[in-house]
Coordinates of C-alpha atoms in Angstrom, one line a residue:
X13 CA 0.0 0.0 0.0
X14 CA 1.1 3.5 -0.8
X15 CA 2.9 5.5 2.0
X16 CA 3.5 9.1 1.4
X17 CA 6.5 11.2 2.6
X18 CA 5.2 14.8 2.5
X19 CA 7.9 17.4 1.6
X20 CA 6.9 20.5 3.4
X21 CA 8.5 23.9 2.7
X22 CA 7.3 26.5 5.3
X23 CA 8.5 29.8 6.9
X24 CA 6.0 30.9 9.5
X25 CA 3.2 30.0 11.9
X26 CA 4.8 27.2 14.0
X27 CA 1.6 26.1 15.6
X28 CA 0.0 25.6 12.2
X29 CA 3.0 23.6 11.0
X30 CA 2.8 21.3 14.1
X31 CA -0.9 20.8 13.5
X32 CA -0.3 20.1 9.8
X33 CA 2.4 17.5 10.5
X34 CA 0.4 15.7 13.2
X35 CA -2.6 15.6 10.9
X36 CA -0.7 14.3 7.9
X37 CA 1.1 11.5 9.8
X38 CA -2.1 10.4 11.6
X39 CA -2.8 7.7 9.0
X40 CA 0.8 6.2 8.9
X41 CA 2.3 8.7 6.4
X42 CA 5.5 10.7 6.9
X43 CA 6.6 14.3 6.7
X44 CA 10.0 16.0 6.1
X45 CA 10.0 19.7 7.0
X46 CA 12.3 22.5 5.8
X47 CA 11.6 25.6 7.9
X48 CA 13.1 28.7 6.2
X49 CA 16.3 29.9 8.1
X50 CA 14.8 33.4 7.9
X51 CA 12.1 32.3 10.3
X52 CA 14.5 32.3 13.2
X53 CA 16.1 29.6 15.4
X54 CA 13.7 30.0 18.3
X55 CA 10.6 29.4 16.1
X56 CA 12.3 26.4 14.5
X57 CA 13.0 24.9 18.0
X58 CA 9.3 25.4 18.9
X59 CA 8.4 23.2 15.9
X60 CA 11.1 20.6 16.8
X61 CA 9.9 20.4 20.4
X62 CA 6.2 20.1 19.3
X63 CA 6.9 17.1 17.1
X64 CA 9.7 15.5 19.1
X65 CA 7.5 12.5 20.0
X66 CA 6.4 11.8 16.5
X67 CA 8.6 9.2 14.7
X68 CA 7.0 9.9 11.4
X69 CA 8.5 13.4 11.3
X70 CA 12.0 14.4 10.2
X71 CA 13.7 17.7 9.2
X72 CA 15.7 18.8 6.3
X73 CA 19.4 17.9 6.5
X74 CA 20.2 21.6 6.4
X75 CA 18.2 24.8 6.8
X76 CA 18.9 27.7 4.4
X77 CA 17.4 31.1 3.7
X78 CA 14.9 31.0 0.8
X79 CA 13.9 33.6 -1.7
X80 CA 11.2 33.6 -4.3
X81 CA 12.6 32.8 -7.8
X82 CA 16.0 31.7 -6.4
X83 CA 17.8 28.4 -6.5
X84 CA 17.4 28.3 -2.7
X85 CA 13.9 27.0 -3.0
X86 CA 15.1 24.0 -5.0
X87 CA 18.0 23.4 -2.7
X88 CA 15.8 23.5 0.4
X89 CA 13.5 21.0 -1.3
X90 CA 16.5 18.7 -2.0
X91 CA 17.6 18.9 1.6
X92 CA 14.1 17.8 2.7
X93 CA 14.0 15.1 0.1
X94 CA 17.4 13.7 1.2
X95 CA 16.2 13.6 4.9
X96 CA 12.9 11.8 4.0
X97 CA 14.6 9.3 1.7
X98 CA 17.0 8.3 4.4
X99 CA 14.5 8.4 7.4
X100 CA 11.5 6.7 5.8
X101 CA 12.5 3.6 3.8
X102 CA 8.9 2.5 3.6
X103 CA 7.7 5.7 1.8
X104 CA 6.5 4.9 -1.7
X105 CA 5.7 8.4 -2.8
X106 CA 7.1 11.9 -2.1
X107 CA 4.5 14.7 -2.2
X108 CA 5.6 18.4 -2.3
X109 CA 3.5 20.8 -0.1
X110 CA 3.6 24.2 1.4
X111 CA 2.3 25.5 4.7
X112 CA -0.8 26.9 2.9
X113 CA -1.8 23.5 1.5
X114 CA -4.5 21.2 3.0
X115 CA -5.8 17.8 2.0
X116 CA -9.2 17.7 0.3
X117 CA -9.6 13.9 0.4
X118 CA -9.1 11.2 3.0
X119 CA -5.8 9.4 3.5
X120 CA -7.5 6.2 2.5
X121 CA -8.6 7.8 -0.8
X122 CA -5.1 9.1 -1.5
X123 CA -3.5 5.7 -0.9
X124 CA -6.0 4.0 -3.2
X125 CA -5.5 6.6 -5.8
X126 CA -1.7 6.2 -5.9
X127 CA -1.9 2.4 -5.7
X128 CA -4.1 2.4 -8.8
X129 CA -1.6 4.1 -11.1
X130 CA 2.2 3.5 -11.2
X131 CA 3.2 7.0 -12.4
X132 CA 4.7 10.3 -11.4
X133 CA 2.4 13.3 -11.2
X134 CA 4.2 16.5 -12.3
X135 CA 3.4 19.3 -14.7
X136 CA 6.0 19.0 -17.4
X137 CA 5.6 21.1 -20.6
X138 CA 8.2 22.0 -23.2
X139 CA 9.8 25.3 -22.0
X140 CA 10.1 26.8 -25.5
X141 CA 7.1 25.4 -27.3
X142 CA 4.4 25.8 -24.6
X143 CA 2.8 29.1 -23.5
X144 CA 3.1 28.3 -19.8
X145 CA 5.0 31.6 -19.2
X146 CA 2.4 34.4 -19.8
X147 CA 4.5 37.5 -18.9
X148 CA 8.1 38.6 -18.2
X149 CA 11.3 37.1 -19.5
X150 CA 11.2 33.6 -21.0
X151 CA 14.3 32.2 -22.7
X152 CA 16.4 34.7 -20.7
X153 CA 15.6 32.7 -17.6
X154 CA 18.0 30.1 -18.9
X155 CA 20.4 31.7 -21.3
X156 CA 21.7 34.3 -18.9
X157 CA 23.0 33.8 -15.4
X158 CA 21.0 35.2 -12.5
X159 CA 22.8 35.9 -9.3
X160 CA 20.5 38.5 -7.8
X161 CA 16.8 38.3 -6.7
X162 CA 14.5 40.3 -8.9
X163 CA 12.2 41.1 -6.1
X164 CA 14.7 42.2 -3.4
X165 CA 17.6 43.3 -5.6
X166 CA 15.8 44.7 -8.7
X167 CA 18.4 47.1 -9.8
X168 CA 21.3 44.6 -9.5
X169 CA 19.1 41.9 -11.2
X170 CA 18.4 44.0 -14.3
X171 CA 21.9 45.6 -14.5
X172 CA 23.4 42.2 -14.5
X173 CA 20.9 41.0 -17.1
X174 CA 21.5 43.9 -19.5
X175 CA 25.2 43.8 -19.1
X176 CA 25.3 40.1 -20.1
X177 CA 23.0 40.8 -23.1
X178 CA 25.2 43.7 -24.3
X179 CA 28.4 41.6 -24.0
X180 CA 26.8 38.6 -25.7
X181 CA 27.3 36.4 -22.7
X182 CA 24.6 33.8 -23.5
X183 CA 25.3 30.3 -22.3
X184 CA 24.4 26.9 -23.6
X185 CA 21.8 24.7 -22.2
X186 CA 23.2 21.2 -21.3
X187 CA 23.0 19.2 -24.6
X188 CA 21.2 16.2 -23.3
X189 CA 18.4 18.1 -21.5
X190 CA 15.0 19.1 -22.9
X191 CA 14.0 22.0 -20.6
X192 CA 10.5 21.6 -19.2
X193 CA 8.3 23.8 -17.1
X194 CA 5.3 23.5 -14.8
X195 CA 3.9 23.8 -11.3
X196 CA 6.2 23.2 -8.4
X197 CA 3.6 21.0 -6.7
X198 CA 4.4 17.4 -7.6
X199 CA 4.0 13.8 -6.4
X200 CA 6.9 11.4 -7.3
X201 CA 7.5 7.7 -6.7
X202 CA 10.4 6.6 -4.5
X203 CA 12.3 5.1 -7.5
X204 CA 12.1 8.5 -9.3
X205 CA 13.3 10.3 -6.2
X206 CA 16.3 7.9 -5.9
X207 CA 17.2 8.4 -9.6
X208 CA 16.9 12.1 -9.1
X209 CA 19.2 12.3 -6.1
X210 CA 21.7 10.1 -7.9
X211 CA 21.6 12.4 -10.9
X212 CA 22.3 15.5 -8.7
X213 CA 25.4 13.8 -7.4
X214 CA 26.7 12.7 -10.8
X215 CA 26.0 15.8 -12.9
X216 CA 27.6 18.9 -11.3
X217 CA 27.4 20.6 -14.7
X218 CA 23.6 20.4 -14.6
X219 CA 23.5 21.6 -11.0
X220 CA 25.7 24.6 -11.9
X221 CA 23.4 25.5 -14.7
X222 CA 20.2 25.4 -12.7
X223 CA 21.8 27.3 -9.7
X224 CA 21.9 30.5 -11.8
X225 CA 18.6 30.1 -13.7
X226 CA 15.7 32.3 -12.7
X227 CA 12.7 30.6 -11.0
X228 CA 14.3 27.1 -11.1
X229 CA 11.5 25.5 -9.0
X230 CA 9.4 25.7 -12.1
X231 CA 12.0 23.9 -14.3
X232 CA 14.4 21.8 -12.3
X233 CA 12.3 18.8 -11.2
X234 CA 10.1 19.2 -14.2
X235 CA 13.1 18.8 -16.5
X236 CA 14.9 16.0 -14.6
X237 CA 11.8 13.8 -14.2
X238 CA 11.2 14.0 -17.9
X239 CA 14.9 13.2 -18.5
X240 CA 15.0 10.2 -16.1
X241 CA 11.5 8.6 -16.4
X242 CA 9.8 7.1 -19.4
X243 CA 7.1 9.3 -20.8
X244 CA 4.4 6.7 -20.4
X245 CA 5.0 6.8 -16.6
X246 CA 4.5 10.6 -16.3
X247 CA 1.1 12.2 -15.8
X248 CA 1.5 15.9 -16.8
X249 CA -0.7 17.3 -14.1
X250 CA -0.5 18.3 -10.4
X251 CA -2.5 16.6 -7.7
X252 CA -2.8 19.9 -5.9
X253 CA -5.8 22.1 -6.8
X254 CA -4.8 25.7 -7.3
X255 CA -6.1 28.6 -9.3
X256 CA -4.9 32.1 -10.1
X257 CA -6.7 35.4 -10.6
X258 CA -6.4 37.6 -13.7
X259 CA -3.6 39.4 -11.9
X260 CA -1.5 36.3 -11.4
X261 CA -2.3 36.0 -7.7
X262 CA -3.3 32.6 -6.1
X263 CA -7.0 32.2 -5.3
X264 CA -7.5 31.8 -1.6
X265 CA -10.1 29.4 -0.2
X266 CA -12.4 30.1 2.7
X267 CA -14.9 28.3 5.0
X268 CA -17.7 28.2 2.3
X269 CA -15.5 26.4 -0.2
X270 CA -15.6 23.0 1.6
X271 CA -18.1 21.3 -0.8
X272 CA -16.4 22.8 -3.9
X273 CA -12.9 21.6 -2.8
X274 CA -14.1 18.0 -2.1
X275 CA -15.6 17.7 -5.6
X276 CA -12.4 18.5 -7.4
X277 CA -10.3 15.7 -8.9
X278 CA -7.3 16.6 -6.7
X279 CA -5.8 15.4 -3.4
X280 CA -4.8 18.7 -1.9
X281 CA -5.7 22.4 -2.4
X282 CA -3.7 25.6 -2.2
X283 CA -4.1 28.3 -0.7
X284 CA -6.2 27.9 2.4
X285 CA -6.8 31.1 4.2
X286 CA -5.2 31.3 7.7
X287 CA -8.6 32.7 8.8
X288 CA -10.6 29.7 7.5
X289 CA -10.6 28.0 10.9
X290 CA -13.8 26.0 10.2
X291 CA -12.6 24.9 6.8
X292 CA -9.2 23.7 8.2
X293 CA -11.0 21.8 11.0
X294 CA -13.4 20.0 8.6
X295 CA -10.6 19.1 6.2
X296 CA -8.4 17.9 9.0
X297 CA -11.1 15.7 10.4
X298 CA -11.9 14.4 6.9
X299 CA -8.3 13.3 6.3
X300 CA -8.3 10.6 9.0
X301 CA -11.8 9.4 8.1
X302 CA -12.5 6.1 6.3
X303 CA -15.2 4.8 3.9
X304 CA -15.9 8.2 2.5
X305 CA -17.0 8.4 -1.2
X306 CA -16.5 11.6 -3.2
X307 CA -18.6 12.9 -6.1
X308 CA -16.1 14.3 -8.5
X309 CA -17.6 17.1 -10.6
X310 CA -14.4 19.1 -11.2
X311 CA -16.1 22.4 -12.2
X312 CA -14.0 24.6 -9.9
X313 CA -12.1 26.5 -12.5
X314 CA -15.1 27.1 -14.8
X315 CA -17.2 28.2 -11.8
X316 CA -14.5 30.6 -10.6
X317 CA -14.2 32.2 -14.1
X318 CA -18.0 32.6 -14.2
X319 CA -18.3 34.1 -10.8
X320 CA -15.4 36.5 -11.2
X321 CA -16.4 37.5 -14.7
X322 CA -19.9 38.7 -13.6
X323 CA -20.3 42.4 -14.1
X324 CA -17.0 42.9 -16.0
X325 CA -18.5 45.0 -18.9
X326 CA -16.1 45.4 -21.7
X327 CA -15.1 48.9 -22.8
X328 CA -13.7 50.0 -26.1
X329 CA -12.1 53.3 -26.7
X330 CA -11.7 53.2 -30.5
X331 CA -13.4 51.7 -33.5
X332 CA -12.1 48.4 -35.0
X333 CA -10.7 48.7 -38.5
X334 CA -13.7 46.8 -40.0
X335 CA -16.0 49.3 -38.3
X336 CA -14.4 52.3 -39.9
X337 CA -13.9 50.7 -43.3
X338 CA -17.1 48.7 -43.6
X339 CA -20.8 49.3 -43.1
X340 CA -23.8 47.1 -43.6
X341 CA -25.3 49.7 -45.9
X342 CA -27.5 52.7 -45.3
X343 CA -30.6 51.2 -46.9
X344 CA -30.4 47.9 -45.0
X345 CA -32.2 46.8 -41.9
X346 CA -30.8 44.3 -39.3
X347 CA -33.4 42.7 -37.0
X348 CA -31.8 41.3 -33.9
X349 CA -33.6 38.8 -31.7
X350 CA -32.1 38.5 -28.2
X351 CA -33.0 35.6 -26.0
X352 CA -31.1 33.5 -23.3
X353 CA -33.1 30.4 -24.2
X354 CA -31.7 29.7 -27.6
X355 CA -34.4 27.1 -28.4
X356 CA -37.1 29.6 -27.9
X357 CA -35.5 32.1 -30.3
X358 CA -35.0 29.3 -32.9
X359 CA -38.7 28.4 -32.7
X360 CA -39.7 32.0 -33.3
X361 CA -37.3 32.2 -36.2
X362 CA -38.8 29.1 -37.7
X363 CA -42.2 30.7 -37.6
X364 CA -40.9 33.9 -39.1
X365 CA -39.4 31.9 -42.0
X366 CA -42.7 30.2 -42.5
X367 CA -44.8 33.4 -42.6
X368 CA -42.3 35.7 -44.4
X369 CA -39.5 35.8 -46.9
X370 CA -37.0 37.5 -44.5
X371 CA -33.7 35.5 -44.3
X372 CA -33.1 34.4 -40.7
X373 CA -29.9 33.2 -39.1
X374 CA -29.7 31.6 -35.7
X375 CA -26.9 32.3 -33.1
X376 CA -24.2 33.0 -35.7
X377 CA -21.9 34.7 -33.0
X378 CA -22.5 32.1 -30.3
X379 CA -22.9 28.7 -32.0
X380 CA -20.0 27.2 -33.9
X381 CA -22.1 24.7 -35.9
X382 CA -25.1 26.9 -36.8
X383 CA -26.0 26.6 -40.5
X384 CA -24.3 29.3 -42.6
X385 CA -23.6 29.6 -46.3
X386 CA -20.0 29.2 -47.7
X387 CA -18.4 32.6 -47.8
X388 CA -14.8 31.8 -48.4
X389 CA -13.8 30.5 -44.9
X390 CA -14.8 33.5 -42.7
X391 CA -17.8 31.5 -41.6
X392 CA -15.8 28.6 -40.2
X393 CA -14.9 30.0 -36.8
X394 CA -16.7 32.1 -34.1
X395 CA -13.5 34.1 -33.6
X396 CA -13.4 35.2 -37.3
X397 CA -17.1 36.0 -37.4
X398 CA -16.9 38.1 -34.3
X399 CA -13.7 39.8 -35.2
X400 CA -15.0 40.9 -38.6
X401 CA -18.6 41.2 -37.5
X402 CA -19.8 44.0 -39.8
X403 CA -17.9 42.8 -42.9
X404 CA -19.2 39.4 -42.2
X405 CA -22.9 40.4 -41.8
X406 CA -22.6 42.6 -44.9
X407 CA -21.5 39.5 -46.9
X408 CA -24.6 37.7 -45.6
X409 CA -26.8 40.6 -46.8
X410 CA -25.1 40.3 -50.2
X411 CA -25.4 36.5 -50.3
X412 CA -29.1 36.5 -49.7
X413 CA -29.6 39.6 -51.9
X414 CA -31.8 41.2 -49.3
X415 CA -32.1 44.5 -47.5
X416 CA -33.7 42.9 -44.4
X417 CA -32.3 40.1 -42.3
X418 CA -33.0 38.5 -38.8
X419 CA -30.2 37.3 -36.6
X420 CA -30.2 35.8 -33.1
X421 CA -27.9 36.9 -30.3
X422 CA -27.2 35.9 -26.7
X423 CA -28.0 38.7 -24.2
X424 CA -24.4 38.7 -23.0
X425 CA -23.4 40.1 -26.4
X426 CA -24.1 43.7 -25.5
X427 CA -21.0 44.9 -27.3
X428 CA -22.2 43.3 -30.6
X429 CA -25.6 45.0 -30.2
X430 CA -23.9 48.4 -29.7
X431 CA -21.6 47.9 -32.7
X432 CA -24.5 47.2 -35.0
X433 CA -26.6 50.0 -33.6
X434 CA -23.7 52.4 -34.3
X435 CA -23.7 51.4 -38.0
X436 CA -25.4 53.6 -40.7
X437 CA -27.9 50.8 -41.4
X438 CA -31.3 50.6 -39.8
X439 CA -31.4 48.4 -36.6
X440 CA -34.2 46.9 -34.5
X441 CA -34.0 44.8 -31.4
X442 CA -36.5 42.3 -30.1
X443 CA -35.9 40.8 -26.6
X444 CA -37.7 37.6 -25.7
X445 CA -38.3 37.5 -21.9
X446 CA -38.4 33.9 -20.6
X447 CA -39.1 32.4 -17.2
X448 CA -36.2 30.4 -15.7
X449 CA -37.2 27.5 -13.5
X450 CA -34.7 25.8 -11.2
X451 CA -34.7 22.7 -13.5
X452 CA -33.8 24.9 -16.5
X453 CA -31.0 26.7 -14.5
X454 CA -29.6 23.3 -13.3
X455 CA -29.5 22.1 -16.9
X456 CA -27.9 25.4 -18.0
X457 CA -25.2 25.1 -15.3
X458 CA -24.4 21.6 -16.5
X459 CA -24.4 22.5 -20.2
X460 CA -22.0 25.4 -19.6
X461 CA -19.6 23.5 -17.3
X462 CA -20.5 25.3 -14.1
X463 CA -21.7 22.0 -12.7
X464 CA -21.9 18.3 -13.7
X465 CA -24.1 15.3 -13.0
X466 CA -21.9 14.6 -10.0
X467 CA -22.2 18.1 -8.4
X468 CA -23.9 17.7 -4.9
X469 CA -27.5 18.9 -5.0
X470 CA -27.0 21.4 -2.1
X471 CA -24.0 22.9 -3.9
X472 CA -26.1 23.2 -7.0
X473 CA -28.9 24.9 -5.2
X474 CA -26.6 27.5 -3.8
X475 CA -25.4 28.3 -7.3
X476 CA -28.8 28.7 -8.9
X477 CA -29.6 32.2 -7.4
X478 CA -26.3 33.5 -8.8
X479 CA -27.0 32.2 -12.3
X480 CA -30.6 33.6 -12.2
X481 CA -29.3 37.0 -11.0
X482 CA -26.7 36.9 -13.8
X483 CA -29.4 36.4 -16.5
X484 CA -31.5 39.2 -15.0
X485 CA -28.4 41.4 -15.0
X486 CA -27.8 40.7 -18.7
X487 CA -31.4 41.7 -19.5
X488 CA -31.2 44.8 -17.4
X489 CA -28.1 46.0 -19.2
X490 CA -29.9 45.8 -22.5
X491 CA -32.9 47.7 -21.2
X492 CA -30.7 50.3 -19.5
X493 CA -28.9 50.9 -22.9
X494 CA -32.2 52.4 -24.2
X495 CA -31.8 51.3 -27.8
X496 CA -34.1 52.8 -30.4
X497 CA -36.6 50.5 -32.0
X498 CA -36.5 48.2 -29.0
X499 CA -39.5 45.8 -28.5
X500 CA -40.1 42.9 -26.0
X501 CA -42.3 39.9 -26.0
X502 CA -42.7 37.8 -22.9
X503 CA -43.6 34.3 -21.8
X504 CA -46.0 35.7 -19.2
X505 CA -48.1 37.4 -21.9
X506 CA -50.7 36.0 -24.3
X507 CA -50.0 35.7 -28.1
X508 CA -52.4 38.6 -28.6
X509 CA -50.4 40.8 -26.2
X510 CA -47.1 39.7 -27.9
X511 CA -48.5 40.4 -31.3
X512 CA -48.1 44.3 -31.2
X513 CA -44.3 44.4 -30.3
X514 CA -43.6 41.5 -32.8
X515 CA -45.5 43.4 -35.5
X516 CA -43.5 46.6 -34.9
X517 CA -40.2 44.6 -35.0
X518 CA -41.0 42.7 -38.3
X519 CA -43.0 45.5 -40.0
X520 CA -46.0 43.2 -40.5
X521 CA -49.7 43.3 -39.5
X522 CA -50.7 42.4 -35.9
X523 CA -52.8 39.5 -37.3
X524 CA -49.7 38.0 -39.0
X525 CA -47.7 38.6 -35.9
X526 CA -50.3 37.0 -33.7
X527 CA -50.2 33.9 -35.9
X528 CA -46.5 33.7 -35.5
X529 CA -46.7 34.2 -31.7
X530 CA -49.4 31.6 -31.3
X531 CA -47.0 28.7 -31.7
X532 CA -48.3 26.6 -28.7
X533 CA -44.9 25.3 -27.6
X534 CA -42.9 28.4 -28.3
X535 CA -41.8 28.8 -24.6
X536 CA -41.6 25.2 -23.7
X537 CA -38.4 23.8 -22.1

């Protein structure tokens, strides 16, 4: 059975470290601790004394001062690994953690998980081919030597960097290494750890190289594991659930994230807020429990993007080139139907087609596979259609040889509506107001990846009010924009009541409009 030696790098809060070590060793696992030398000798001695009676705890062979982005983080990890490898011969796996990490599964679940698959879990993407690095220097992390810390010695860091560049002092990457990059939170098998330690002793040239790279904790283990282990035995993922905001800062988890964390396909989560006392207690109690089953829905990232994206209304400060150089045409009229329930808008469109000769197109800016004519390739992707929106719609007018056309849009596309309203063409807008039952919202959450069939019902029920409020917000934004020639039909009104706004929108008689609106299953889910 799997036995885990946790490799813990930490620098503060001795009581929390003691609690974490006791918790993680409760089920027979081990822990090796490197406490940053900047944390002080007295604090470290408090940790040693608090864990002195625990035989499943050891400490790094040497304590050093650590700095973000420096080799010291890798060296501290190696010191902790060496101690664990020597002290715990029964350890089958070595799992990298920080003081901000907590388990989100039981120890029983973790052991079963690791027993099922004989593999190393580590993010390992090609350094040069992947887009893992989003900002800042990239190749220069490797090709120049970095002796100073960019955060604490910024002037020296960049002076050294620019001097090397001016003098052409680029260095070669070791010939036999393919440099890889990924998260520093990994889980490796004992055999891999033994190979890695042997490699560090036999290859001083590689060690010299990585000692002066920038942020080596994202490349050192990732590169060596790929170099030493067959590709078929590597899973390019981390078992620690972590997310980052748009500003590159780690997302912090609080007391109300308990259900969300348990449903993710990970063993640990980072970062847990120091203030989340209840969450820490519940997760700590869970770790030692047995016979617990988990419903894995794994919607954490999509849910976070949805929740943080609410209310971020885009702003544009200048026209796109296709807006200044292209118009739909002064004598043309674009009729836009806006509805969150796409099937309702599509049913209305089918009725309009049956009762008129107006060309109608369904969600051409939202649905990749909606039916469209062949217009030379621009129709093949949503990105192209949206980027060249006016030129694209003008081509559709030309294709159908018409001056009037109906298109369907999702309410979130307020910027599209504004763009078309600013054109010289005539523009009308019809909003279809629908009722949103809990069953419909649940289905919507699952279709869009905010939830899955495995999402616990209580967690889903807490999400529904947010989704409903988001849909109401989209509709309110459209109404607040006060577009000219705006009409609205509603599920709560009779076909006769909906006939007048529909007639104004299509420019037909109310009798014809009433016939269209009388479709008996128009609003059915």
